[in-house]
CSV table of N, CA and C in Angstrom, one decimal:
chain,number,residue,atom,x,y,z
M,5,MET,N,235.5,-158.9,-156.5
M,5,MET,CA,236.4,-159.1,-155.4
M,5,MET,C,237.2,-160.4,-155.7
M,6,SER,N,238.4,-160.4,-155.7
M,6,SER,CA,239.2,-161.6,-156.0
M,6,SER,C,239.2,-162.5,-154.8
M,7,ASN,N,239.7,-163.7,-155.0
M,7,ASN,CA,239.8,-164.7,-153.9
M,7,ASN,C,240.7,-164.2,-152.8
M,8,THR,N,241.8,-163.6,-153.3
M,8,THR,CA,242.8,-163.1,-152.3
M,8,THR,C,242.2,-162.0,-151.4
M,9,GLU,N,241.5,-161.1,-152.1
M,9,GLU,CA,240.8,-160.0,-151.3
M,9,GLU,C,239.7,-160.6,-150.4
M,10,ALA,N,239.0,-161.5,-150.9
M,10,ALA,CA,238.0,-162.2,-150.0
M,10,ALA,C,238.6,-162.8,-148.8
M,11,LEU,N,239.7,-163.6,-149.0
M,11,LEU,CA,240.4,-164.2,-147.9
M,11,LEU,C,240.9,-163.2,-146.9
M,12,GLN,N,241.5,-162.1,-147.5
M,12,GLN,CA,242.0,-161.1,-146.6
M,12,GLN,C,240.9,-160.4,-145.8
M,13,TRP,N,239.7,-160.2,-146.4
M,13,TRP,CA,238.6,-159.6,-145.7
M,13,TRP,C,238.1,-160.5,-144.6
M,14,ALA,N,238.0,-161.8,-144.9
M,14,ALA,CA,237.6,-162.8,-143.9
M,14,ALA,C,238.5,-162.8,-142.8
M,15,ALA,N,239.8,-162.8,-143.0
M,15,ALA,CA,240.8,-162.8,-141.9
M,15,ALA,C,240.7,-161.6,-141.1
M,16,GLU,N,240.5,-160.4,-141.7
M,16,GLU,CA,240.3,-159.2,-140.9
M,16,GLU,C,239.0,-159.3,-140.1
M,17,ALA,N,238.0,-159.8,-140.6
M,17,ALA,CA,236.7,-160.0,-139.9
M,17,ALA,C,236.9,-160.9,-138.7
M,18,ASP,N,237.6,-162.0,-138.9
M,18,ASP,CA,237.9,-162.9,-137.8
M,18,ASP,C,238.7,-162.2,-136.7
M,19,ASP,N,239.7,-161.4,-137.1
M,19,ASP,CA,240.6,-160.7,-136.1
M,19,ASP,C,239.7,-159.7,-135.3
M,20,SER,N,238.8,-159.0,-136.1
M,20,SER,CA,237.9,-158.1,-135.4
M,20,SER,C,237.0,-158.8,-134.4
M,21,LEU,N,236.5,-159.9,-134.7
M,21,LEU,CA,235.6,-160.6,-133.8
M,21,LEU,C,236.4,-161.1,-132.6
M,22,ALA,N,237.7,-161.5,-132.8
M,22,ALA,CA,238.5,-161.9,-131.7
M,22,ALA,C,238.8,-160.8,-130.7
M,23,ARG,N,239.0,-159.6,-131.3
M,23,ARG,CA,239.3,-158.4,-130.4
M,23,ARG,C,238.1,-157.9,-129.7
M,24,ASN,N,236.9,-158.0,-130.3
M,24,ASN,CA,235.7,-157.5,-129.7
M,24,ASN,C,235.0,-158.5,-128.8
M,25,GLU,N,234.5,-158.1,-127.7
M,25,GLU,CA,233.8,-159.0,-126.8
M,25,GLU,C,232.4,-159.3,-127.4
M,26,ILE,N,232.1,-160.6,-127.4
M,26,ILE,CA,230.7,-161.0,-127.9
M,26,ILE,C,229.8,-161.1,-126.6
M,27,LEU,N,228.7,-160.4,-126.6
M,27,LEU,CA,227.8,-160.4,-125.5
M,27,LEU,C,226.5,-161.0,-125.9
M,28,ARG,N,225.9,-161.7,-124.9
M,28,ARG,CA,224.6,-162.2,-125.1
M,28,ARG,C,223.6,-161.1,-124.8
M,29,ASP,N,222.3,-161.3,-125.2
M,29,ASP,CA,221.3,-160.2,-125.0
M,29,ASP,C,221.2,-159.8,-123.6
M,30,VAL,N,221.3,-160.7,-122.6
M,30,VAL,CA,221.2,-160.3,-121.2
M,30,VAL,C,222.3,-159.4,-120.8
M,31,GLU,N,223.5,-159.8,-121.3
M,31,GLU,CA,224.7,-158.9,-120.9
M,31,GLU,C,224.6,-157.6,-121.6
M,32,ILE,N,224.1,-157.5,-122.8
M,32,ILE,CA,223.9,-156.2,-123.5
M,32,ILE,C,223.0,-155.3,-122.7
M,33,ILE,N,221.8,-155.9,-122.3
M,33,ILE,CA,220.8,-155.1,-121.5
M,33,ILE,C,221.4,-154.7,-120.2
M,34,ARG,N,222.1,-155.6,-119.5
M,34,ARG,CA,222.7,-155.2,-118.2
M,34,ARG,C,223.7,-154.1,-118.4
M,35,THR,N,224.5,-154.1,-119.4
M,35,THR,CA,225.5,-153.1,-119.7
M,35,THR,C,224.9,-151.7,-120.0
M,36,VAL,N,223.9,-151.8,-120.8
M,36,VAL,CA,223.2,-150.5,-121.2
M,36,VAL,C,222.4,-150.0,-120.0
M,37,THR,N,221.8,-150.8,-119.2
M,37,THR,CA,221.1,-150.4,-118.0
M,37,THR,C,222.0,-149.7,-117.0
M,38,ALA,N,223.2,-150.4,-116.8
M,38,ALA,CA,224.2,-149.8,-115.9
M,38,ALA,C,224.6,-148.5,-116.3
M,39,GLU,N,224.8,-148.3,-117.6
M,39,GLU,CA,225.3,-147.0,-118.2
M,39,GLU,C,224.2,-145.9,-118.0
M,40,ASP,N,222.9,-146.3,-118.2
M,40,ASP,CA,221.8,-145.4,-118.0
M,40,ASP,C,221.6,-144.9,-116.6
M,41,ASP,N,221.9,-145.8,-115.6
M,41,ASP,CA,221.6,-145.5,-114.2
M,41,ASP,C,222.5,-144.3,-113.8
M,42,GLY,N,223.6,-144.2,-114.3
M,42,GLY,CA,224.5,-143.1,-113.9
M,42,GLY,C,224.0,-141.7,-114.4
M,43,ASP,N,223.3,-141.7,-115.5
M,43,ASP,CA,222.8,-140.5,-116.1
M,43,ASP,C,221.6,-139.9,-115.4
M,44,ASP,N,220.8,-140.7,-114.6
M,44,ASP,CA,219.6,-140.3,-114.0
M,44,ASP,C,219.8,-139.2,-113.0
M,45,ASP,N,221.0,-139.1,-112.4
M,45,ASP,CA,221.3,-138.1,-111.4
M,45,ASP,C,221.3,-136.7,-112.0
M,46,ASP,N,221.6,-136.6,-113.2
M,46,ASP,CA,221.7,-135.2,-113.9
M,46,ASP,C,220.4,-134.7,-114.3
M,47,ILE,N,219.3,-135.5,-114.4
M,47,ILE,CA,218.0,-135.1,-114.9
M,47,ILE,C,217.2,-134.6,-113.7
M,48,THR,N,216.7,-133.4,-113.9
M,48,THR,CA,215.7,-132.8,-112.9
M,48,THR,C,214.3,-132.8,-113.6
M,49,PRO,N,213.4,-133.5,-113.0
M,49,PRO,CA,212.1,-133.5,-113.6
M,49,PRO,C,211.4,-132.1,-113.5
M,50,VAL,N,210.7,-131.8,-114.6
M,50,VAL,CA,210.1,-130.5,-114.6
M,50,VAL,C,208.6,-130.7,-114.3
M,51,LYS,N,208.1,-129.9,-113.3
M,51,LYS,CA,206.7,-129.9,-112.9
M,51,LYS,C,206.0,-128.9,-113.8
M,52,ILE,N,205.0,-129.4,-114.5
M,52,ILE,CA,204.2,-128.5,-115.4
M,52,ILE,C,202.9,-128.3,-114.7
M,53,SER,N,202.5,-127.0,-114.6
M,53,SER,CA,201.3,-126.7,-113.9
M,53,SER,C,200.1,-127.0,-114.8
M,54,HIS,N,198.9,-127.0,-114.2
M,54,HIS,CA,197.7,-127.2,-114.9
M,54,HIS,C,197.4,-126.1,-115.9
M,55,SER,N,197.8,-124.9,-115.5
M,55,SER,CA,197.6,-123.7,-116.4
M,55,SER,C,198.5,-123.8,-117.6
M,56,GLU,N,199.7,-124.2,-117.4
M,56,GLU,CA,200.6,-124.4,-118.5
M,56,GLU,C,200.1,-125.5,-119.5
M,57,ALA,N,199.6,-126.5,-118.9
M,57,ALA,CA,199.1,-127.6,-119.7
M,57,ALA,C,197.9,-127.1,-120.6
M,58,VAL,N,197.0,-126.4,-120.0
M,58,VAL,CA,195.8,-125.9,-120.7
M,58,VAL,C,196.3,-125.0,-121.8
M,59,ALA,N,197.3,-124.1,-121.6
M,59,ALA,CA,197.8,-123.1,-122.6
M,59,ALA,C,198.4,-123.9,-123.7
M,60,ALA,N,199.2,-124.9,-123.4
M,60,ALA,CA,199.9,-125.7,-124.4
M,60,ALA,C,198.9,-126.5,-125.3
M,61,LEU,N,197.9,-127.1,-124.6
M,61,LEU,CA,196.9,-127.8,-125.4
M,61,LEU,C,196.1,-126.9,-126.2
M,62,ASN,N,195.8,-125.7,-125.8
M,62,ASN,CA,195.1,-124.7,-126.6
M,62,ASN,C,195.9,-124.4,-127.9
M,63,THR,N,197.2,-124.2,-127.7
M,63,THR,CA,198.0,-124.0,-128.9
M,63,THR,C,198.0,-125.2,-129.8
M,64,LYS,N,198.2,-126.4,-129.3
M,64,LYS,CA,198.2,-127.6,-130.1
M,64,LYS,C,196.9,-127.8,-130.8
M,65,LEU,N,195.8,-127.4,-130.1
M,65,LEU,CA,194.5,-127.6,-130.7
M,65,LEU,C,194.3,-126.6,-131.9
M,66,LYS,N,194.7,-125.4,-131.8
M,66,LYS,CA,194.6,-124.4,-132.9
M,66,LYS,C,195.5,-124.9,-134.0
M,67,TRP,N,196.7,-125.4,-133.7
M,67,TRP,CA,197.6,-125.9,-134.8
M,67,TRP,C,197.0,-127.1,-135.5
M,68,ALA,N,196.4,-128.0,-134.8
M,68,ALA,CA,195.8,-129.2,-135.4
M,68,ALA,C,194.6,-128.8,-136.3
M,69,GLU,N,193.8,-127.8,-135.8
M,69,GLU,CA,192.7,-127.4,-136.7
M,69,GLU,C,193.2,-126.7,-137.9
M,70,GLU,N,194.3,-125.9,-137.8
M,70,GLU,CA,194.8,-125.3,-139.0
M,70,GLU,C,195.4,-126.3,-140.0
M,71,GLN,N,195.9,-127.4,-139.5
M,71,GLN,CA,196.5,-128.5,-140.3
M,71,GLN,C,195.4,-129.5,-140.8
M,72,ASN,N,194.1,-129.2,-140.5
M,72,ASN,CA,193.0,-130.1,-140.9
M,72,ASN,C,193.2,-131.5,-140.5
M,73,PHE,N,193.5,-131.6,-139.2
M,73,PHE,CA,193.6,-133.0,-138.6
M,73,PHE,C,192.2,-133.6,-138.7
M,74,GLU,N,192.1,-134.9,-138.5
M,74,GLU,CA,190.9,-135.6,-138.5
M,74,GLU,C,190.1,-135.3,-137.2
M,75,ALA,N,188.8,-135.4,-137.3
M,75,ALA,CA,187.9,-135.0,-136.2
M,75,ALA,C,188.2,-135.7,-134.9
M,76,HIS,N,188.5,-137.0,-135.0
M,76,HIS,CA,188.8,-137.8,-133.8
M,76,HIS,C,190.1,-137.3,-133.1
M,77,GLU,N,191.1,-136.8,-133.9
M,77,GLU,CA,192.3,-136.3,-133.3
M,77,GLU,C,192.1,-135.0,-132.6
M,78,ILE,N,191.3,-134.1,-133.2
M,78,ILE,CA,190.9,-132.8,-132.6
M,78,ILE,C,190.1,-133.0,-131.4
M,79,MET,N,189.2,-134.0,-131.4
M,79,MET,CA,188.4,-134.3,-130.2
M,79,MET,C,189.3,-134.8,-129.0
M,80,LEU,N,190.3,-135.6,-129.4
M,80,LEU,CA,191.2,-136.0,-128.3
M,80,LEU,C,191.9,-134.8,-127.7
M,81,LEU,N,192.4,-133.9,-128.5
M,81,LEU,CA,193.1,-132.8,-127.9
M,81,LEU,C,192.1,-131.9,-127.1
M,82,ARG,N,190.9,-131.8,-127.6
M,82,ARG,CA,189.9,-131.0,-126.8
M,82,ARG,C,189.6,-131.7,-125.4
M,83,ARG,N,189.5,-133.0,-125.5
M,83,ARG,CA,189.3,-133.7,-124.2
M,83,ARG,C,190.4,-133.6,-123.2
M,84,LEU,N,191.7,-133.7,-123.8
M,84,LEU,CA,192.8,-133.5,-122.9
M,84,LEU,C,192.9,-132.1,-122.3
M,85,ARG,N,192.6,-131.1,-123.2
M,85,ARG,CA,192.5,-129.7,-122.7
M,85,ARG,C,191.5,-129.5,-121.6
M,86,ASP,N,190.3,-130.1,-121.9
M,86,ASP,CA,189.2,-130.0,-120.9
M,86,ASP,C,189.6,-130.6,-119.6
M,87,ARG,N,190.2,-131.8,-119.7
M,87,ARG,CA,190.7,-132.5,-118.4
M,87,ARG,C,191.7,-131.7,-117.6
M,88,ALA,N,192.6,-131.1,-118.4
M,88,ALA,CA,193.6,-130.2,-117.7
M,88,ALA,C,192.9,-129.0,-117.1
M,89,PHE,N,191.9,-128.5,-117.7
M,89,PHE,CA,191.2,-127.3,-117.2
M,89,PHE,C,190.4,-127.7,-115.9
M,90,GLU,N,189.8,-129.0,-115.9
M,90,GLU,CA,189.1,-129.5,-114.7
M,90,GLU,C,190.1,-129.6,-113.6
M,91,LEU,N,191.3,-130.1,-113.9
M,91,LEU,CA,192.3,-130.2,-112.8
M,91,LEU,C,192.7,-128.9,-112.3
M,92,LYS,N,192.8,-127.9,-113.2
M,92,LYS,CA,193.2,-126.5,-112.8
M,92,LYS,C,192.1,-126.0,-111.8
M,93,ILE,N,190.9,-126.1,-112.2
M,93,ILE,CA,189.7,-125.6,-111.4
M,93,ILE,C,189.7,-126.4,-110.1
M,94,GLY,N,189.9,-127.7,-110.1
M,94,GLY,CA,189.8,-128.5,-108.9
M,94,GLY,C,190.9,-128.1,-107.9
M,95,THR,N,192.1,-127.8,-108.4
M,95,THR,CA,193.2,-127.3,-107.6
M,95,THR,C,192.8,-126.0,-106.9
M,96,ALA,N,192.3,-125.1,-107.7
M,96,ALA,CA,191.9,-123.8,-107.2
M,96,ALA,C,190.8,-123.9,-106.2
M,97,ALA,N,189.9,-124.8,-106.4
M,97,ALA,CA,188.8,-125.0,-105.4
M,97,ALA,C,189.3,-125.6,-104.1
M,98,GLN,N,190.3,-126.5,-104.2
M,98,GLN,CA,190.9,-127.1,-103.0
M,98,GLN,C,191.6,-126.0,-102.2
M,99,LYS,N,192.3,-125.1,-102.9
M,99,LYS,CA,193.0,-124.1,-102.2
M,99,LYS,C,192.0,-123.1,-101.5
M,100,ASN,N,190.9,-122.8,-102.2
M,100,ASN,CA,189.9,-121.9,-101.6
M,100,ASN,C,189.2,-122.6,-100.4
M,101,HIS,N,189.0,-123.9,-100.6
M,101,HIS,CA,188.4,-124.7,-99.5
M,101,HIS,C,189.3,-124.7,-98.3
M,102,CYS,N,190.6,-124.9,-98.5
M,102,CYS,CA,191.6,-124.9,-97.5
M,102,CYS,C,191.6,-123.5,-96.8
M,103,LEU,N,191.6,-122.5,-97.6
M,103,LEU,CA,191.7,-121.1,-97.1
M,103,LEU,C,190.5,-120.8,-96.3
M,104,PHE,N,189.3,-121.3,-96.7
M,104,PHE,CA,188.0,-121.1,-96.0
M,104,PHE,C,188.1,-121.7,-94.6
M,105,TRP,N,188.5,-122.9,-94.5
M,105,TRP,CA,188.6,-123.6,-93.2
M,105,TRP,C,189.7,-123.0,-92.3
M,106,THR,N,190.8,-122.5,-92.9
M,106,THR,CA,191.8,-121.9,-92.2
M,106,THR,C,191.3,-120.6,-91.5
M,107,MET,N,190.5,-119.9,-92.3
M,107,MET,CA,190.0,-118.6,-91.8
M,107,MET,C,188.9,-118.9,-90.7
M,108,ILE,N,188.1,-119.9,-90.8
M,108,ILE,CA,187.1,-120.3,-89.8
M,108,ILE,C,187.8,-120.7,-88.5
M,109,ILE,N,188.9,-121.5,-88.6
M,109,ILE,CA,189.6,-121.9,-87.4
M,109,ILE,C,190.3,-120.7,-86.8
M,110,PHE,N,190.9,-119.8,-87.6
M,110,PHE,CA,191.5,-118.6,-87.1
M,110,PHE,C,190.6,-117.7,-86.3
M,111,ILE,N,189.4,-117.5,-86.9
M,111,ILE,CA,188.4,-116.7,-86.3
M,111,ILE,C,187.9,-117.3,-85.0
M,112,HIS,N,187.7,-118.6,-85.0
M,112,HIS,CA,187.2,-119.4,-83.8
M,112,HIS,C,188.3,-119.3,-82.7
M,113,LEU,N,189.5,-119.4,-83.0
M,113,LEU,CA,190.6,-119.4,-82.0
M,113,LEU,C,190.8,-118.0,-81.4
M,114,HIS,N,190.4,-116.9,-82.1
M,114,HIS,CA,190.6,-115.6,-81.7
M,114,HIS,C,189.4,-114.9,-81.2
M,115,MET,N,188.4,-115.7,-80.8
M,115,MET,CA,187.1,-115.1,-80.3
M,115,MET,C,187.2,-115.1,-78.8
């Protein structure tokens, strides 16, 4: 690069800096956060059931075993699957418990 080209490049860089706003870290974070806040309205959270979680973890567990993952990684997936299953069973038990007491109250009121 010749001296003339280097000077021209430097002048263009200075012009570019003069045209662009220089922001401090705090201002960058504030700008990005403000832009992100508007997008949150379009996102609808998806509720995943315990049954879906168990099925997904079973699939991932099979895949990990086929890929010869390390034992501690497979054990982690099994533990997550078992926990999801416990939550599934607990939810079903709560529903049955609620149904039981609803029936008892119904019978008692109609005697």
